[in-house]
PDB file of C-alpha atoms in Angstrom:
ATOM      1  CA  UNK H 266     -27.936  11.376   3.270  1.00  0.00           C
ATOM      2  CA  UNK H 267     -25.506   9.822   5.611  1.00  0.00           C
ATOM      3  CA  UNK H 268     -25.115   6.959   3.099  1.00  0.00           C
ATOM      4  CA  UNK H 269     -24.441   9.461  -0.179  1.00  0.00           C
ATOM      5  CA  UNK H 270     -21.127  11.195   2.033  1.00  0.00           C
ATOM      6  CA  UNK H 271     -20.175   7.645   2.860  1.00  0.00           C
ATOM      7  CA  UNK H 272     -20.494   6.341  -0.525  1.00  0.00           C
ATOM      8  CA  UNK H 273     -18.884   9.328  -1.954  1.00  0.00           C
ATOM      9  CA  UNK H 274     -15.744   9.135   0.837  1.00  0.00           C
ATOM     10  CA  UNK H 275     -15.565   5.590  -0.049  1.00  0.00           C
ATOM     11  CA  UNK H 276     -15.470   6.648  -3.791  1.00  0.00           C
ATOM     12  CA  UNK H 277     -12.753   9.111  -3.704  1.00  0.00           C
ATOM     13  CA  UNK H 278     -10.413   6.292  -1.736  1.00  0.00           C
ATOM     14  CA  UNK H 279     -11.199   3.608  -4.557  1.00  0.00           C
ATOM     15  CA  UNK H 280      -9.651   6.039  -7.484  1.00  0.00           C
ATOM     16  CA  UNK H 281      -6.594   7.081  -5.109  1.00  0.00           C
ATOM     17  CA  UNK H 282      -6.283   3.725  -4.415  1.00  0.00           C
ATOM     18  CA  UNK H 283      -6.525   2.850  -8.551  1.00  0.00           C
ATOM     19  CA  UNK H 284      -4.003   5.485  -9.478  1.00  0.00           C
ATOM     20  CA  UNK H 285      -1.432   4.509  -6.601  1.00  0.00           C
ATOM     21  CA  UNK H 286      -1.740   0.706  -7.700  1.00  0.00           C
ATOM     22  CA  UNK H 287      -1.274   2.051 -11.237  1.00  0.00           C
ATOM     23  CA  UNK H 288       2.109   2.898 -10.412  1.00  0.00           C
ATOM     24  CA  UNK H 289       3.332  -0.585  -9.228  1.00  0.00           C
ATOM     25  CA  UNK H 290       2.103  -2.461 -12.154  1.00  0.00           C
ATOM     26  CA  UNK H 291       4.433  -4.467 -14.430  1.00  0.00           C
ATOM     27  CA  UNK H 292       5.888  -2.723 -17.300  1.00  0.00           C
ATOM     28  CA  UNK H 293       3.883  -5.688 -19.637  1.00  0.00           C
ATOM     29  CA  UNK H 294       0.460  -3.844 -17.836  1.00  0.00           C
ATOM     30  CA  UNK H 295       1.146  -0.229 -17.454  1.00  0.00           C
ATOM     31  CA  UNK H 296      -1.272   0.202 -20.612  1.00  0.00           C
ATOM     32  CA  UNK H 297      -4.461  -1.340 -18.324  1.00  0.00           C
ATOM     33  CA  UNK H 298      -6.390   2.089 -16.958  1.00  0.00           C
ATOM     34  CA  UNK H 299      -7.552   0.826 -13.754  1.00  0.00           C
ATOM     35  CA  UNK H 300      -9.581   3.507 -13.357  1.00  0.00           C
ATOM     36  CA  UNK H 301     -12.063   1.355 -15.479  1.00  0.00           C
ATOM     37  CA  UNK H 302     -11.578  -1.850 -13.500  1.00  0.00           C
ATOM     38  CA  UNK H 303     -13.858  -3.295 -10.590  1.00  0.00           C
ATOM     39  CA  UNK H 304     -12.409  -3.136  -7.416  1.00  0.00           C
ATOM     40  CA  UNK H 305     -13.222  -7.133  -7.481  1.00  0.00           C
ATOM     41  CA  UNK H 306     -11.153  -7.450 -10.891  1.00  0.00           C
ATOM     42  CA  UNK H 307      -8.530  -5.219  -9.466  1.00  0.00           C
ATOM     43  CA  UNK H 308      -7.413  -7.378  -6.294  1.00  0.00           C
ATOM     44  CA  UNK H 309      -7.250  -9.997  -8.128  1.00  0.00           C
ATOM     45  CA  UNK H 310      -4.837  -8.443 -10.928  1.00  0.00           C
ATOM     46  CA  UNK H 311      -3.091  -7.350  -7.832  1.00  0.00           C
ATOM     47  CA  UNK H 312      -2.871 -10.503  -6.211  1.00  0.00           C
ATOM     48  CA  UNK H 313      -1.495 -12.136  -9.441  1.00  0.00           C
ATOM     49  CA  UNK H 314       0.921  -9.247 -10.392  1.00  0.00           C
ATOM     50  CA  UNK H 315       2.087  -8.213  -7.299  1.00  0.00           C
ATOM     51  CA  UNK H 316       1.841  -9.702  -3.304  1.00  0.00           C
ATOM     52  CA  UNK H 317      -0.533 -10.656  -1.096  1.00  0.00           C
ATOM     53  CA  UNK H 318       0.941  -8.689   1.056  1.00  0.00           C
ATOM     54  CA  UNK H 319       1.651  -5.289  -0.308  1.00  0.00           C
ATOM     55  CA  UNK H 320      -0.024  -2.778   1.667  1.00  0.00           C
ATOM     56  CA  UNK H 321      -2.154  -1.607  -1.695  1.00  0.00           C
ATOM     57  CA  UNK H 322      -3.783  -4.684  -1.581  1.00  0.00           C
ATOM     58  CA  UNK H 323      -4.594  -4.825   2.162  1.00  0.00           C
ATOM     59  CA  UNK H 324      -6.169  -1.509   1.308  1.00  0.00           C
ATOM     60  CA  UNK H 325      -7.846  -2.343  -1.646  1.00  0.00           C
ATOM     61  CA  UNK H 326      -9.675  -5.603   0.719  1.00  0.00           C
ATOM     62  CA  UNK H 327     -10.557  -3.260   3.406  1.00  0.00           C
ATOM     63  CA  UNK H 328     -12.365  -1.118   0.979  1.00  0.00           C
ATOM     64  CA  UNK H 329     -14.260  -3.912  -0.667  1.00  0.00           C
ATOM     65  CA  UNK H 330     -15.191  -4.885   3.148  1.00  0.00           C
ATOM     66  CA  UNK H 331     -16.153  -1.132   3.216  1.00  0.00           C
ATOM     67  CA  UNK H 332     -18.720  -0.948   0.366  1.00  0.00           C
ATOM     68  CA  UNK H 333     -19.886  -4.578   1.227  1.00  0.00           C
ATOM     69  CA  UNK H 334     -20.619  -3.475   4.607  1.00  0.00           C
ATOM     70  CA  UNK H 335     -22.487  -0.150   3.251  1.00  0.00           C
ATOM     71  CA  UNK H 336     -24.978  -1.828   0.859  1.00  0.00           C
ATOM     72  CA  UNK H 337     -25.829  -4.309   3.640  1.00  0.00           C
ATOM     73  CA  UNK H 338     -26.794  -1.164   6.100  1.00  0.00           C
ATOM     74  CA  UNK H 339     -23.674  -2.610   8.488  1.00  0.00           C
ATOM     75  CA  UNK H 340     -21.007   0.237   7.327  1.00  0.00           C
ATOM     76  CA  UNK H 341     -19.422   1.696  10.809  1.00  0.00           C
ATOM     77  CA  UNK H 342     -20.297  -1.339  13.110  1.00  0.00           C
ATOM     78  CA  UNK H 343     -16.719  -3.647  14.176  1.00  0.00           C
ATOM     79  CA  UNK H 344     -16.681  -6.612  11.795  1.00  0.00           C
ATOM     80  CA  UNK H 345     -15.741  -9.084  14.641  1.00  0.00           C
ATOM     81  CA  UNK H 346     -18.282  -7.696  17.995  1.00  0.00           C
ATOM     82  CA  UNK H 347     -20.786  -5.434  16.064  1.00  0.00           C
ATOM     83  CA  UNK H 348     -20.327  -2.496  18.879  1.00  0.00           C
ATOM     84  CA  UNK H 349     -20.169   0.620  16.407  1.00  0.00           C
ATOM     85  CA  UNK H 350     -17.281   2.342  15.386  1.00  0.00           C
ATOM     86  CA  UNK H 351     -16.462   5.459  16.939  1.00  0.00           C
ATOM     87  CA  UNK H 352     -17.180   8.501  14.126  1.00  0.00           C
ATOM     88  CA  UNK H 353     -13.815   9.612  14.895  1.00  0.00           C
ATOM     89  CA  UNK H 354     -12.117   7.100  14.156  1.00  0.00           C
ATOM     90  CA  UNK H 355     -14.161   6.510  10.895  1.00  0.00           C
ATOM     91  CA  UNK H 356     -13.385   9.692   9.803  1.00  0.00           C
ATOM     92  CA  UNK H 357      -9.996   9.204  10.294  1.00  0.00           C
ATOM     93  CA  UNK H 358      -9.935   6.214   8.548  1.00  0.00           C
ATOM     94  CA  UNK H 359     -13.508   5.582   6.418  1.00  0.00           C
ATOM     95  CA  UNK H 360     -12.073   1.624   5.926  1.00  0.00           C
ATOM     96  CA  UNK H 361     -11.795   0.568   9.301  1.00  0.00           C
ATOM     97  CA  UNK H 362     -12.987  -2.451  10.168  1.00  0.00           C
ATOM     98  CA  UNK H 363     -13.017  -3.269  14.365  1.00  0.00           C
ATOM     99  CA  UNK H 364     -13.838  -1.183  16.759  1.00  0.00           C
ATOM    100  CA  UNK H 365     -10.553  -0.068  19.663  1.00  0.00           C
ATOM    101  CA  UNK H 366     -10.909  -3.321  22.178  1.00  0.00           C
ATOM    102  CA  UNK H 367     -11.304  -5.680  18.742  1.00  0.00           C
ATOM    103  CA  UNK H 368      -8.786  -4.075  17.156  1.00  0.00           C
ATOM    104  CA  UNK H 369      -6.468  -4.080  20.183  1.00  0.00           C
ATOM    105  CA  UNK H 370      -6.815  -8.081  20.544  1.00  0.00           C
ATOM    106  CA  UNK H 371      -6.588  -8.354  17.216  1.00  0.00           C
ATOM    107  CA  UNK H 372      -3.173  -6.466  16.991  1.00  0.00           C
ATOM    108  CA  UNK H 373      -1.862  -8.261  19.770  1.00  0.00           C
ATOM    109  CA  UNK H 374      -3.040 -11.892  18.222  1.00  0.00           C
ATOM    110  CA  UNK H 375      -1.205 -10.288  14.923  1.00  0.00           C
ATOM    111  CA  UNK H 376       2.139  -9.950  16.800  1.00  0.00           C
ATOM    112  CA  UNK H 377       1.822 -12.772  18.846  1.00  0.00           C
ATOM    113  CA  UNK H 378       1.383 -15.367  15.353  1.00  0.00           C
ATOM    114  CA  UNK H 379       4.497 -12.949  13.431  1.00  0.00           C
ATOM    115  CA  UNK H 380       6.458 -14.051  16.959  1.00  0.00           C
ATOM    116  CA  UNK H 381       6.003 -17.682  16.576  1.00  0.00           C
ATOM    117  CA  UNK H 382       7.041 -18.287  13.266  1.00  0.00           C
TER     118      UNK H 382
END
């Protein structure tokens, strides 16, 4: 049951994710209907089309993490310790990936590499 609402949550983000991408597409592509596309076929239009680092397609990776993690029966444990996920703070954001102390280290080893460049 728990699975079916997660599955369904994760659902919902994919086509608001699909129909905000849609907008950003080149004028050559605004015929494609992403709605049809795999997530799988879709980051990799976006990664040819747009950037790497747009923050659709860091989205659009965090949900394919998301589903990945659900069919393996590992959806709401942190990616890097394992510790679950608080429920809070997957219902405020289903794609999360690391639970507060992993996601704390790995913010501050995020700054610390955008400082040394």
């Amino acid at each position: 049951m728990i699975t079916n609402h997660i599955a369904k949550n994760l659902s919902k983000i994919e086509i608001d994710l699909k129909t905000q991408t849609q907008r950003y597409l080149p004028h050559n592509m605004a015929h494609l209907n992403l709605q049809t596309q795999t997530l799988s076929q879709l980051i990799s239009l976006m990664a040819e089309t747009l950037s790497k680092n747009h923050p659709l397609y860091h989205q659009l990776i965090l949900l394919d993490a998301a589903w990945c993690q659900l069919e393996m029966g590992l959806y709401g444990l942190c990616s890097d310790c394992e510790a679950p996920i608080e429920r809070k703070q997957l219902k405020q954001n289903p794609l999360r990936q690391r639970c507060n102390r992993c996601q704390a280290k790995h913010h501050q080893y995020s700054n610390n590499r955008q400082i040394s460049h």
